[in-house]
Amino acid sequence: MKRTGHALRIVTCMMLLAMAGAQPTFAKTIVVKFIGGFQKAVNDAEAGDTVLVTNGMYTTGTDILVTKAGTADKPIIIMAQTAGQVELTGLGGISLANGARYVIVSGFKFTHSSSRARSTAGTSFCRWTRNIFENEGAGEDLTIAGSDHEIDHNTFLNKKSMGRYIAIRGEGKQIAERLWIHHNYFYNFEFQGGANGAEALQFGLSGLSMSKSNSIVEYNLFEECHGENELISVKASNVTLRYNTIRNCKAQFTLRHGNFCEVYGNYFHNTPGLRIFGDDHHVYSNYFEVCSTGINIGNGDGEVADGAALTCHDRPDRVLIAFNTLSNCKSNITMSARDKGMGATKITVAHNIVKGGGPAAVIAGPYTGAVWMGNFIFNTESKGDMPDATFSTVDPKLGRGASQAIHLLKGSPAIDAVPAPKGKKAENPFSMIKVDMDGQPRKSPLDAGADEFSTEPAKAGLLNPADVGADGKL
């Protein structure tokens, strides 16, 4: 683990009970001291009870199956005596199965076989928190198929086989709904030789991609992950991905299938950036620095709305790419060539700042109905394919602040560069853009690029390992 020597946060029973809310006096603590008693303890637990597993290593032969239900005020808590000091190894893991509701799993180190930790279809309102996943063999570290779950402050590390750290599934044709995935640390996923199926986070499948998830993925840190060419693969609709940091990963954040995703406030440093397929996405207030590619507009090979297979590279339509900052990227805004590619339609590229690096834009496919406006490019190799009269070449005046990210400096021409629409009935094409890359509110007239020049407290920024994961401080 990258943070060798960092003491894991001690999570006491009382602290976790406080997180869950006030417990009635009759709630009991069931202590587990050997593997043979673990399943019985779970079976005996009722709403409000705590299953407390004493420190040590426990070798499983089968899954610990959880089908019991707590309540919002009285969850069932399954927790380690000391966070990180209870290791589950062997053939089985903790499986939250049909009927499990309001169950919290906290403080474990999972080194058992892959694909054994999961929340199946039919589960809801459960939480995986403060766990370490370092599973053996091919498969997923954690699979979520039920809805209304929270996955937070976990560490996923040192994956050496095919599979995913987290795989989001669903039931039938419906993706899991209303998930909250936050403050997790994904580290050191070894390259698997080019085969598909080794993402750090796979959110959905092709057959689920037209269903709405209404989930949030935020404040997660990805470092040194390169299982395959896709780091995060979103195959679902209506997913918000915000305030995540992706650093030193050779794999790409991809909107692969699905529509209506919101991607904002993310930090990309030394990665292949973001690739976009599907329709009606909003990509704004993101920060890209020294990336091999910044923003890659997918060159589609099918149109799902016209009946193409869900597995195709769905032509991007009506995607907004606005108010992003790209600094010293080898390739900035691009569309790659594809044999018989369908390109993209009605893409808006507006009020971005592109400073340094390769050509500002390289478009190698059709892009009918595109709108380019109000961009800043400075010290790039060339304007490339960015149309004339859609950009300014003045210095946007960027400087590196205490957060180590580049921000607007006082006097920047990008400040207040985007006036509000005139007239009572004037349509505002940027009404959805409420915050900048720091989570600070945007105020009209808006500033170009990912940063809004502001004295408001920052609510987001570049994440570091100490901020997130099983012993994260945020």
Short mmCIF file of C-alpha atoms in Angstrom, two decimals:
data_model
loop_
_atom_site.label_atom_id
_atom_site.label_comp_id
_atom_site.label_asym_id
_atom_site.label_seq_id
_atom_site.Cartn_x
_atom_site.Cartn_y
_atom_site.Cartn_z
CA MET A 1 0.00 0.00 0.00
CA LYS A 2 1.29 3.40 -0.90
CA ARG A 3 0.77 4.80 2.57
CA THR A 4 2.80 2.21 4.48
CA GLY A 5 3.29 3.34 8.04
CA HIS A 6 0.14 5.41 8.24
CA ALA A 7 -1.90 4.19 11.19
CA LEU A 8 -5.42 3.22 10.28
CA ARG A 9 -8.10 5.26 11.95
CA ILE A 10 -9.52 3.55 15.00
CA VAL A 11 -13.27 3.25 14.62
CA THR A 12 -14.83 2.39 17.94
CA CYS A 13 -18.23 0.88 18.40
CA MET A 14 -19.54 4.05 20.00
CA MET A 15 -18.34 6.21 17.11
CA LEU A 16 -20.10 4.07 14.56
CA LEU A 17 -23.24 3.95 16.63
CA ALA A 18 -23.18 7.73 16.70
CA MET A 19 -22.94 7.77 12.90
CA ALA A 20 -26.02 5.58 12.71
CA GLY A 21 -28.04 7.74 15.12
CA ALA A 22 -29.20 7.26 18.67
CA GLN A 23 -29.70 3.61 19.62
CA PRO A 24 -32.31 2.33 22.06
CA THR A 25 -31.11 0.92 25.34
CA PHE A 26 -32.17 -2.62 24.40
CA ALA A 27 -29.92 -2.79 21.30
CA LYS A 28 -27.35 -5.51 21.84
CA THR A 29 -23.76 -6.09 20.79
CA ILE A 30 -23.02 -9.61 19.56
CA VAL A 31 -19.31 -10.38 19.80
CA VAL A 32 -17.68 -12.69 17.24
CA LYS A 33 -14.39 -14.37 18.22
CA PHE A 34 -14.16 -17.18 15.66
CA ILE A 35 -15.36 -17.71 12.09
CA GLY A 36 -17.85 -20.39 13.08
CA GLY A 37 -19.80 -17.85 15.11
CA PHE A 38 -19.91 -15.12 12.48
CA GLN A 39 -22.90 -16.37 10.49
CA LYS A 40 -24.90 -17.15 13.64
CA ALA A 41 -24.23 -13.68 14.99
CA VAL A 42 -25.53 -12.15 11.78
CA ASN A 43 -28.58 -14.41 11.83
CA ASP A 44 -29.34 -13.40 15.42
CA ALA A 45 -28.98 -9.66 14.80
CA GLU A 46 -32.06 -7.47 14.84
CA ALA A 47 -32.60 -3.82 14.02
CA GLY A 48 -30.27 -1.68 16.13
CA ASP A 49 -27.84 -4.51 16.97
CA THR A 50 -24.09 -4.49 16.40
CA VAL A 51 -22.12 -7.54 15.30
CA LEU A 52 -18.63 -6.78 16.64
CA VAL A 53 -15.84 -8.94 15.20
CA THR A 54 -12.76 -9.07 17.42
CA ASN A 55 -9.34 -8.37 15.95
CA GLY A 56 -7.62 -11.16 14.05
CA MET A 57 -7.63 -13.13 10.80
CA TYR A 58 -10.71 -15.14 9.85
CA THR A 59 -10.59 -17.73 7.06
CA THR A 60 -13.90 -18.23 5.30
CA GLY A 61 -15.08 -21.31 3.44
CA THR A 62 -18.36 -19.77 2.31
CA ASP A 63 -19.95 -16.35 2.25
CA ILE A 64 -21.29 -14.65 5.35
CA LEU A 65 -24.85 -14.20 4.09
CA VAL A 66 -26.79 -11.18 5.33
CA THR A 67 -30.54 -10.99 4.65
CA LYS A 68 -31.61 -9.18 7.82
CA ALA A 69 -33.10 -5.69 7.86
CA GLY A 70 -32.50 -2.76 10.15
CA THR A 71 -34.23 0.57 9.89
CA ALA A 72 -33.08 4.09 9.11
CA ASP A 73 -32.88 4.88 12.84
CA LYS A 74 -31.73 1.41 13.90
CA PRO A 75 -29.38 -0.08 11.31
CA ILE A 76 -27.66 -3.41 11.81
CA ILE A 77 -23.93 -2.75 12.13
CA ILE A 78 -21.35 -5.38 11.20
CA MET A 79 -17.98 -3.98 12.17
CA ALA A 80 -14.39 -4.69 13.07
CA GLN A 81 -13.30 -4.17 16.66
CA THR A 82 -10.51 -1.96 15.31
CA ALA A 83 -10.60 -0.65 11.74
CA GLY A 84 -8.13 -2.57 9.57
CA GLN A 85 -7.36 -5.16 12.24
CA VAL A 86 -9.97 -7.74 11.21
CA GLU A 87 -8.98 -9.59 8.05
CA LEU A 88 -11.35 -11.84 6.12
CA THR A 89 -9.48 -14.26 3.89
CA GLY A 90 -10.40 -17.54 2.21
CA LEU A 91 -13.16 -18.39 -0.27
CA GLY A 92 -16.07 -16.31 1.00
CA GLY A 93 -16.87 -12.71 1.82
CA ILE A 94 -19.73 -10.67 3.21
CA SER A 95 -22.72 -10.94 0.89
CA LEU A 96 -25.66 -8.61 1.45
CA ALA A 97 -28.46 -10.55 -0.23
CA ASN A 98 -32.12 -10.06 -1.11
CA GLY A 99 -33.91 -8.54 1.87
CA ALA A 100 -30.92 -6.85 3.46
CA ARG A 101 -31.78 -3.25 4.32
CA TYR A 102 -30.08 -0.65 6.48
CA VAL A 103 -26.96 -2.72 7.10
CA ILE A 104 -23.54 -1.09 7.69
CA VAL A 105 -20.32 -3.02 6.99
CA SER A 106 -17.31 -1.21 8.45
CA GLY A 107 -13.63 -1.53 9.26
CA PHE A 108 -12.70 -4.85 7.61
CA LYS A 109 -9.73 -5.82 5.50
CA PHE A 110 -10.90 -8.13 2.72
CA THR A 111 -8.23 -10.39 1.22
CA HIS A 112 -10.52 -13.27 0.28
CA SER A 113 -11.33 -14.45 -3.25
CA SER A 114 -12.70 -11.81 -5.60
CA SER A 115 -16.41 -11.43 -6.41
CA ARG A 116 -17.51 -12.39 -2.89
CA ALA A 117 -18.26 -8.93 -1.42
CA ARG A 118 -21.53 -7.62 -2.77
CA SER A 119 -24.93 -6.05 -2.33
CA THR A 120 -27.21 -8.07 -4.60
CA ALA A 121 -30.45 -7.10 -6.29
CA GLY A 122 -33.18 -6.77 -3.70
CA THR A 123 -30.96 -5.00 -1.16
CA SER A 124 -31.31 -1.33 -0.26
CA PHE A 125 -30.05 1.41 2.05
CA CYS A 126 -26.84 -0.41 3.02
CA ARG A 127 -23.41 1.09 3.54
CA TRP A 128 -19.85 -0.14 2.97
CA THR A 129 -17.48 2.19 4.83
CA ARG A 130 -13.87 2.30 6.10
CA ASN A 131 -12.94 -1.06 4.57
CA ILE A 132 -9.79 -2.17 2.74
CA PHE A 133 -10.18 -4.35 -0.36
CA GLU A 134 -7.14 -6.30 -1.54
CA ASN A 135 -8.79 -9.39 -2.98
CA GLU A 136 -7.23 -12.42 -4.64
CA GLY A 137 -7.75 -13.62 -8.20
CA ALA A 138 -9.92 -12.48 -11.09
CA GLY A 139 -13.24 -10.83 -10.39
CA GLU A 140 -14.71 -7.80 -8.69
CA ASP A 141 -13.69 -6.48 -5.29
CA LEU A 142 -17.18 -5.10 -4.64
CA THR A 143 -20.36 -5.56 -6.68
CA ILE A 144 -23.44 -3.40 -6.13
CA ALA A 145 -26.75 -4.40 -7.74
CA GLY A 146 -29.26 -3.04 -5.22
CA SER A 147 -30.36 0.58 -4.90
CA ASP A 148 -29.95 3.40 -2.37
CA HIS A 149 -26.54 2.19 -1.16
CA GLU A 150 -23.59 4.23 0.09
CA ILE A 151 -19.98 3.22 -0.63
CA ASP A 152 -17.59 5.57 1.12
CA HIS A 153 -14.12 5.88 2.62
CA ASN A 154 -12.90 2.51 1.36
CA THR A 155 -9.45 1.69 0.00
CA PHE A 156 -9.14 -0.51 -3.09
CA LEU A 157 -5.57 -1.45 -3.89
CA ASN A 158 -3.02 -3.73 -5.55
CA LYS A 159 -5.26 -5.51 -8.04
CA LYS A 160 -3.22 -7.91 -10.18
CA SER A 161 -5.95 -9.77 -12.09
CA MET A 162 -8.90 -9.12 -14.39
CA GLY A 163 -12.05 -7.66 -12.90
CA ARG A 164 -12.97 -4.35 -11.34
CA TYR A 165 -12.50 -2.66 -8.03
CA ILE A 166 -16.19 -1.71 -8.07
CA ALA A 167 -18.82 -3.00 -10.50
CA ILE A 168 -22.28 -1.43 -10.53
CA ARG A 169 -25.05 -3.65 -11.82
CA GLY A 170 -28.84 -3.71 -11.48
CA GLU A 171 -31.83 -5.92 -11.99
CA GLY A 172 -33.35 -6.77 -15.37
CA LYS A 173 -32.81 -3.73 -17.58
CA GLN A 174 -32.67 -1.28 -14.67
CA ILE A 175 -29.33 -0.02 -13.35
CA ALA A 176 -28.98 0.34 -9.57
CA GLU A 177 -30.45 3.67 -8.51
CA ARG A 178 -29.57 6.49 -6.12
CA LEU A 179 -26.11 5.26 -5.18
CA TRP A 180 -23.64 7.53 -3.39
CA ILE A 181 -20.01 6.60 -4.03
CA HIS A 182 -17.63 8.99 -2.32
CA HIS A 183 -14.24 9.50 -0.66
CA ASN A 184 -12.81 6.16 -1.82
CA TYR A 185 -9.17 5.57 -2.77
CA PHE A 186 -8.35 3.45 -5.82
CA TYR A 187 -4.67 2.61 -6.10
CA ASN A 188 -2.31 0.41 -8.12
CA PHE A 189 -4.31 -1.63 -10.61
CA GLU A 190 -1.75 -3.50 -12.73
CA PHE A 191 -2.06 -3.55 -16.53
CA GLN A 192 -3.80 -6.69 -17.75
CA GLY A 193 -2.28 -6.84 -21.22
CA GLY A 194 -4.95 -4.99 -23.17
CA ALA A 195 -8.03 -7.14 -22.49
CA ASN A 196 -11.35 -5.49 -21.66
CA GLY A 197 -12.85 -5.97 -18.22
CA ALA A 198 -10.31 -4.36 -15.90
CA GLU A 199 -11.73 -0.94 -15.04
CA ALA A 200 -11.27 0.60 -11.62
CA LEU A 201 -14.96 1.52 -11.65
CA GLN A 202 -17.46 0.10 -14.11
CA PHE A 203 -20.80 1.81 -13.65
CA GLY A 204 -23.31 -0.33 -15.53
CA LEU A 205 -23.44 -2.55 -18.60
CA SER A 206 -24.57 -1.99 -22.18
CA GLY A 207 -27.95 -3.61 -21.53
CA LEU A 208 -28.55 -1.27 -18.58
CA SER A 209 -27.31 1.90 -20.24
CA MET A 210 -30.65 3.42 -21.22
CA SER A 211 -31.97 3.24 -17.65
CA LYS A 212 -31.59 6.17 -15.26
CA SER A 213 -29.44 5.76 -12.17
CA ASN A 214 -29.66 9.22 -10.56
CA SER A 215 -26.48 8.38 -8.65
CA ILE A 216 -23.54 10.49 -7.51
CA VAL A 217 -19.85 9.58 -7.74
CA GLU A 218 -17.79 12.26 -5.98
CA TYR A 219 -14.59 13.04 -4.06
CA ASN A 220 -12.83 9.82 -5.07
CA LEU A 221 -9.10 9.54 -5.79
CA PHE A 222 -7.66 7.31 -8.52
CA GLU A 223 -3.88 6.83 -8.70
CA GLU A 224 -1.64 4.45 -10.66
CA CYS A 225 -4.57 2.50 -12.12
CA HIS A 226 -4.12 0.96 -15.57
CA GLY A 227 -5.97 -2.33 -15.67
CA GLU A 228 -7.06 -1.55 -19.23
CA ASN A 229 -7.62 1.50 -21.45
CA GLU A 230 -10.73 2.56 -19.50
CA LEU A 231 -10.35 3.67 -15.90
CA ILE A 232 -13.96 4.63 -15.23
CA SER A 233 -16.52 3.26 -17.64
CA VAL A 234 -20.02 4.69 -17.34
CA LYS A 235 -22.67 2.53 -19.01
CA ALA A 236 -25.77 4.12 -17.53
CA SER A 237 -27.82 7.30 -17.81
CA ASN A 238 -28.24 10.20 -15.40
CA VAL A 239 -25.06 9.72 -13.38
CA THR A 240 -23.29 12.70 -11.78
CA LEU A 241 -19.50 12.41 -11.51
CA ARG A 242 -17.94 15.37 -9.73
CA TYR A 243 -14.94 16.51 -7.68
CA ASN A 244 -12.94 13.34 -8.34
CA THR A 245 -9.15 13.41 -8.80
CA ILE A 246 -7.50 11.19 -11.40
CA ARG A 247 -3.72 11.28 -11.15
CA ASN A 248 -0.99 9.30 -12.93
CA CYS A 249 -3.39 6.78 -14.44
CA LYS A 250 -2.78 5.51 -17.98
CA ALA A 251 -6.46 4.70 -18.41
CA GLN A 252 -9.28 6.95 -19.56
CA PHE A 253 -12.46 8.19 -17.91
CA THR A 254 -15.12 7.17 -20.45
CA LEU A 255 -18.80 7.92 -20.87
CA ARG A 256 -19.18 4.70 -22.84
CA HIS A 257 -22.95 4.16 -23.06
CA GLY A 258 -25.92 6.14 -21.78
CA ASN A 259 -27.20 9.69 -21.78
CA PHE A 260 -27.70 12.75 -19.58
CA CYS A 261 -24.61 12.45 -17.39
CA GLU A 262 -23.14 15.42 -15.51
CA VAL A 263 -19.33 15.54 -15.36
CA TYR A 264 -17.97 18.56 -13.52
CA GLY A 265 -15.35 19.71 -11.05
CA ASN A 266 -13.03 16.77 -11.74
CA TYR A 267 -9.24 17.02 -11.73
CA PHE A 268 -7.24 15.13 -14.36
CA HIS A 269 -3.46 15.11 -13.97
CA ASN A 270 -1.20 13.08 -16.26
CA THR A 271 -3.94 10.84 -17.65
CA PRO A 272 -5.58 10.23 -21.06
CA GLY A 273 -8.43 12.47 -19.92
CA LEU A 274 -12.12 12.09 -20.75
CA ARG A 275 -13.76 10.31 -23.70
CA ILE A 276 -17.42 10.92 -24.53
CA PHE A 277 -20.08 8.82 -26.23
CA GLY A 278 -23.86 9.14 -25.88
CA ASP A 279 -26.22 12.07 -25.81
CA ASP A 280 -27.06 15.17 -23.80
CA HIS A 281 -24.12 15.10 -21.41
CA HIS A 282 -22.85 18.22 -19.64
CA VAL A 283 -19.07 18.41 -19.24
CA TYR A 284 -17.95 21.55 -17.45
CA SER A 285 -15.69 23.07 -14.79
CA ASN A 286 -13.15 20.26 -15.19
CA TYR A 287 -9.38 20.72 -14.90
CA PHE A 288 -6.86 18.92 -17.13
CA GLU A 289 -3.11 19.28 -16.67
CA VAL A 290 -0.25 17.55 -18.54
CA CYS A 291 -2.63 14.93 -19.93
CA SER A 292 -1.88 12.93 -23.05
CA THR A 293 -5.43 13.81 -24.12
CA GLY A 294 -7.75 16.31 -22.51
CA ILE A 295 -11.28 15.94 -23.87
CA ASN A 296 -11.93 13.32 -26.56
CA ILE A 297 -15.25 13.70 -28.36
CA GLY A 298 -16.09 10.18 -29.46
CA ASN A 299 -16.38 9.38 -33.15
CA GLY A 300 -19.47 7.20 -33.12
CA ASP A 301 -20.02 4.03 -35.11
CA GLY A 302 -23.77 3.78 -34.44
CA GLU A 303 -26.82 5.75 -33.36
CA VAL A 304 -28.80 4.06 -30.60
CA ALA A 305 -31.75 6.43 -31.10
CA ASP A 306 -32.07 5.04 -34.64
CA GLY A 307 -31.95 1.42 -33.53
CA ALA A 308 -28.24 0.65 -33.34
CA ALA A 309 -27.15 -1.98 -30.83
CA LEU A 310 -26.57 -0.78 -27.28
CA THR A 311 -23.03 -2.13 -27.56
CA CYS A 312 -22.09 0.35 -30.29
CA HIS A 313 -20.06 3.50 -29.81
CA ASP A 314 -23.15 5.69 -29.71
CA ARG A 315 -22.66 8.91 -31.68
CA PRO A 316 -22.42 11.86 -29.28
CA ASP A 317 -25.31 14.26 -29.81
CA ARG A 318 -26.08 17.57 -28.05
CA VAL A 319 -23.13 17.40 -25.64
CA LEU A 320 -22.06 20.57 -23.84
CA ILE A 321 -18.30 20.98 -23.30
CA ALA A 322 -17.87 24.30 -21.56
CA PHE A 323 -15.91 26.19 -18.90
CA ASN A 324 -13.06 23.66 -18.70
CA THR A 325 -9.36 24.45 -18.28
CA LEU A 326 -6.71 22.47 -20.16
CA SER A 327 -3.07 23.20 -19.37
CA ASN A 328 -0.06 21.78 -21.22
CA CYS A 329 -1.86 18.73 -22.56
CA LYS A 330 -0.25 16.92 -25.48
CA SER A 331 -3.65 16.76 -27.15
CA ASN A 332 -6.39 19.13 -26.02
CA ILE A 333 -9.88 18.86 -27.55
CA THR A 334 -9.99 16.03 -30.04
CA MET A 335 -12.04 13.63 -32.09
CA SER A 336 -10.12 10.56 -33.24
CA ALA A 337 -10.44 9.15 -36.74
CA ARG A 338 -12.62 6.08 -37.28
CA ASP A 339 -13.26 4.12 -40.47
CA LYS A 340 -16.80 5.06 -41.55
CA GLY A 341 -17.16 7.05 -38.36
CA MET A 342 -20.38 8.97 -37.79
CA GLY A 343 -18.65 11.65 -35.75
CA ALA A 344 -20.81 13.76 -33.43
CA THR A 345 -23.68 16.20 -33.88
CA LYS A 346 -24.68 19.48 -32.23
CA ILE A 347 -21.70 19.60 -29.88
CA THR A 348 -21.13 22.90 -28.05
CA VAL A 349 -17.54 23.81 -27.18
CA ALA A 350 -17.69 27.09 -25.29
CA HIS A 351 -15.72 29.29 -22.89
CA ASN A 352 -12.92 26.81 -22.29
CA ILE A 353 -9.33 27.84 -21.59
CA VAL A 354 -6.63 25.94 -23.47
CA LYS A 355 -3.11 26.94 -22.48
CA GLY A 356 0.03 25.31 -23.83
CA GLY A 357 0.49 21.87 -25.30
CA GLY A 358 -0.54 20.63 -28.72
CA PRO A 359 -3.09 22.09 -31.10
CA ALA A 360 -6.13 23.55 -29.37
CA ALA A 361 -8.46 21.24 -31.29
CA VAL A 362 -7.98 18.30 -33.66
CA ILE A 363 -11.23 17.02 -35.15
CA ALA A 364 -10.88 13.95 -37.41
CA GLY A 365 -14.52 13.15 -38.04
CA PRO A 366 -17.87 14.72 -38.94
CA TYR A 367 -19.31 17.20 -36.45
CA THR A 368 -22.51 18.54 -37.95
CA GLY A 369 -24.17 21.46 -36.20
CA ALA A 370 -21.30 22.16 -33.81
CA VAL A 371 -21.20 25.44 -31.88
CA TRP A 372 -17.83 26.90 -30.90
CA MET A 373 -17.71 30.14 -28.95
CA GLY A 374 -15.82 32.22 -26.42
CA ASN A 375 -12.79 29.99 -25.95
CA PHE A 376 -9.33 31.17 -24.87
CA ILE A 377 -6.25 29.58 -26.42
CA PHE A 378 -2.74 30.68 -25.52
CA ASN A 379 0.73 29.28 -26.25
CA THR A 380 -0.64 26.16 -27.90
CA GLU A 381 1.13 24.59 -30.86
CA SER A 382 -1.64 26.03 -33.05
CA LYS A 383 -5.36 26.67 -33.11
CA GLY A 384 -5.72 23.41 -35.00
CA ASP A 385 -9.32 22.83 -36.05
CA MET A 386 -10.85 25.40 -33.71
CA PRO A 387 -12.84 27.64 -36.05
CA ASP A 388 -11.77 31.23 -36.54
CA ALA A 389 -13.67 33.89 -34.59
CA THR A 390 -14.57 31.39 -31.83
CA PHE A 391 -11.59 32.07 -29.60
CA SER A 392 -9.28 34.70 -28.19
CA THR A 393 -5.50 34.36 -28.11
CA VAL A 394 -4.81 36.72 -25.20
CA ASP A 395 -2.98 35.45 -22.13
CA PRO A 396 -5.66 34.20 -19.68
CA LYS A 397 -3.26 34.89 -16.79
CA LEU A 398 -3.26 31.67 -14.81
CA GLY A 399 -1.20 30.97 -11.71
CA ARG A 400 -0.64 28.10 -9.33
CA GLY A 401 -2.23 28.56 -5.93
CA ALA A 402 -1.88 26.84 -2.58
CA SER A 403 -3.92 23.89 -3.86
CA GLN A 404 -1.27 23.30 -6.57
CA ALA A 405 -3.92 23.63 -9.26
CA ILE A 406 -3.84 26.52 -11.72
CA HIS A 407 -6.38 29.28 -11.12
CA LEU A 408 -7.28 32.65 -12.58
CA LEU A 409 -5.16 35.55 -11.39
CA LYS A 410 -6.53 38.98 -10.62
CA GLY A 411 -6.85 40.94 -13.85
CA SER A 412 -7.34 37.88 -16.05
CA PRO A 413 -9.33 38.66 -19.21
CA ALA A 414 -11.25 35.44 -18.56
CA ILE A 415 -12.90 37.03 -15.51
CA ASP A 416 -16.48 38.13 -16.29
CA ALA A 417 -15.92 37.11 -19.91
CA VAL A 418 -19.36 35.53 -20.30
CA PRO A 419 -22.16 38.08 -19.91
CA ALA A 420 -25.67 37.05 -18.94
CA PRO A 421 -28.20 36.71 -21.77
CA LYS A 422 -30.02 39.96 -22.49
CA GLY A 423 -33.77 40.30 -22.39
CA LYS A 424 -36.39 38.84 -20.09
CA LYS A 425 -37.06 35.89 -22.36
CA ALA A 426 -33.46 35.28 -23.39
CA GLU A 427 -32.50 31.64 -23.04
CA ASN A 428 -29.40 30.92 -20.96
CA PRO A 429 -27.58 27.93 -22.51
CA PHE A 430 -25.39 27.65 -19.41
CA SER A 431 -28.07 27.72 -16.72
CA MET A 432 -26.97 24.30 -15.44
CA ILE A 433 -23.47 25.57 -14.62
CA LYS A 434 -23.72 26.53 -10.96
CA VAL A 435 -20.21 25.81 -9.60
CA ASP A 436 -16.57 25.89 -10.62
CA MET A 437 -13.81 23.32 -10.12
CA ASP A 438 -13.43 24.33 -6.46
CA GLY A 439 -17.13 23.89 -5.77
CA GLN A 440 -17.45 27.66 -5.48
CA PRO A 441 -20.64 29.23 -6.83
CA ARG A 442 -20.59 30.77 -10.28
CA LYS A 443 -22.00 34.27 -10.49
CA SER A 444 -23.01 36.15 -13.61
CA PRO A 445 -21.17 37.41 -15.58
CA LEU A 446 -19.37 34.08 -15.59
CA ASP A 447 -15.62 33.54 -15.88
CA ALA A 448 -14.26 31.40 -18.71
CA GLY A 449 -12.47 28.18 -17.85
CA ALA A 450 -12.89 25.82 -14.92
CA ASP A 451 -12.21 28.43 -12.22
CA GLU A 452 -14.52 31.20 -11.08
CA PHE A 453 -12.43 33.99 -9.52
CA SER A 454 -13.86 34.00 -6.01
CA THR A 455 -13.20 34.57 -2.33
CA GLU A 456 -15.82 32.00 -1.33
CA PRO A 457 -14.56 28.95 0.61
CA ALA A 458 -13.48 26.11 -1.67
CA LYS A 459 -15.54 22.94 -1.33
CA ALA A 460 -13.40 20.80 -3.64
CA GLY A 461 -9.87 20.56 -4.98
CA LEU A 462 -7.05 18.20 -5.82
CA LEU A 463 -7.36 15.20 -3.52
CA ASN A 464 -4.46 13.41 -1.84
CA PRO A 465 -4.28 9.93 -0.28
CA ALA A 466 -4.62 11.30 3.25
CA ASP A 467 -7.99 12.79 2.33
CA VAL A 468 -9.78 9.62 1.27
CA GLY A 469 -9.94 5.87 1.73
CA ALA A 470 -10.19 3.76 4.88
CA ASP A 471 -8.28 6.27 6.99
CA GLY A 472 -9.24 9.40 5.05
CA LYS A 473 -9.58 12.65 6.92
CA LEU A 474 -12.29 14.24 4.78
#
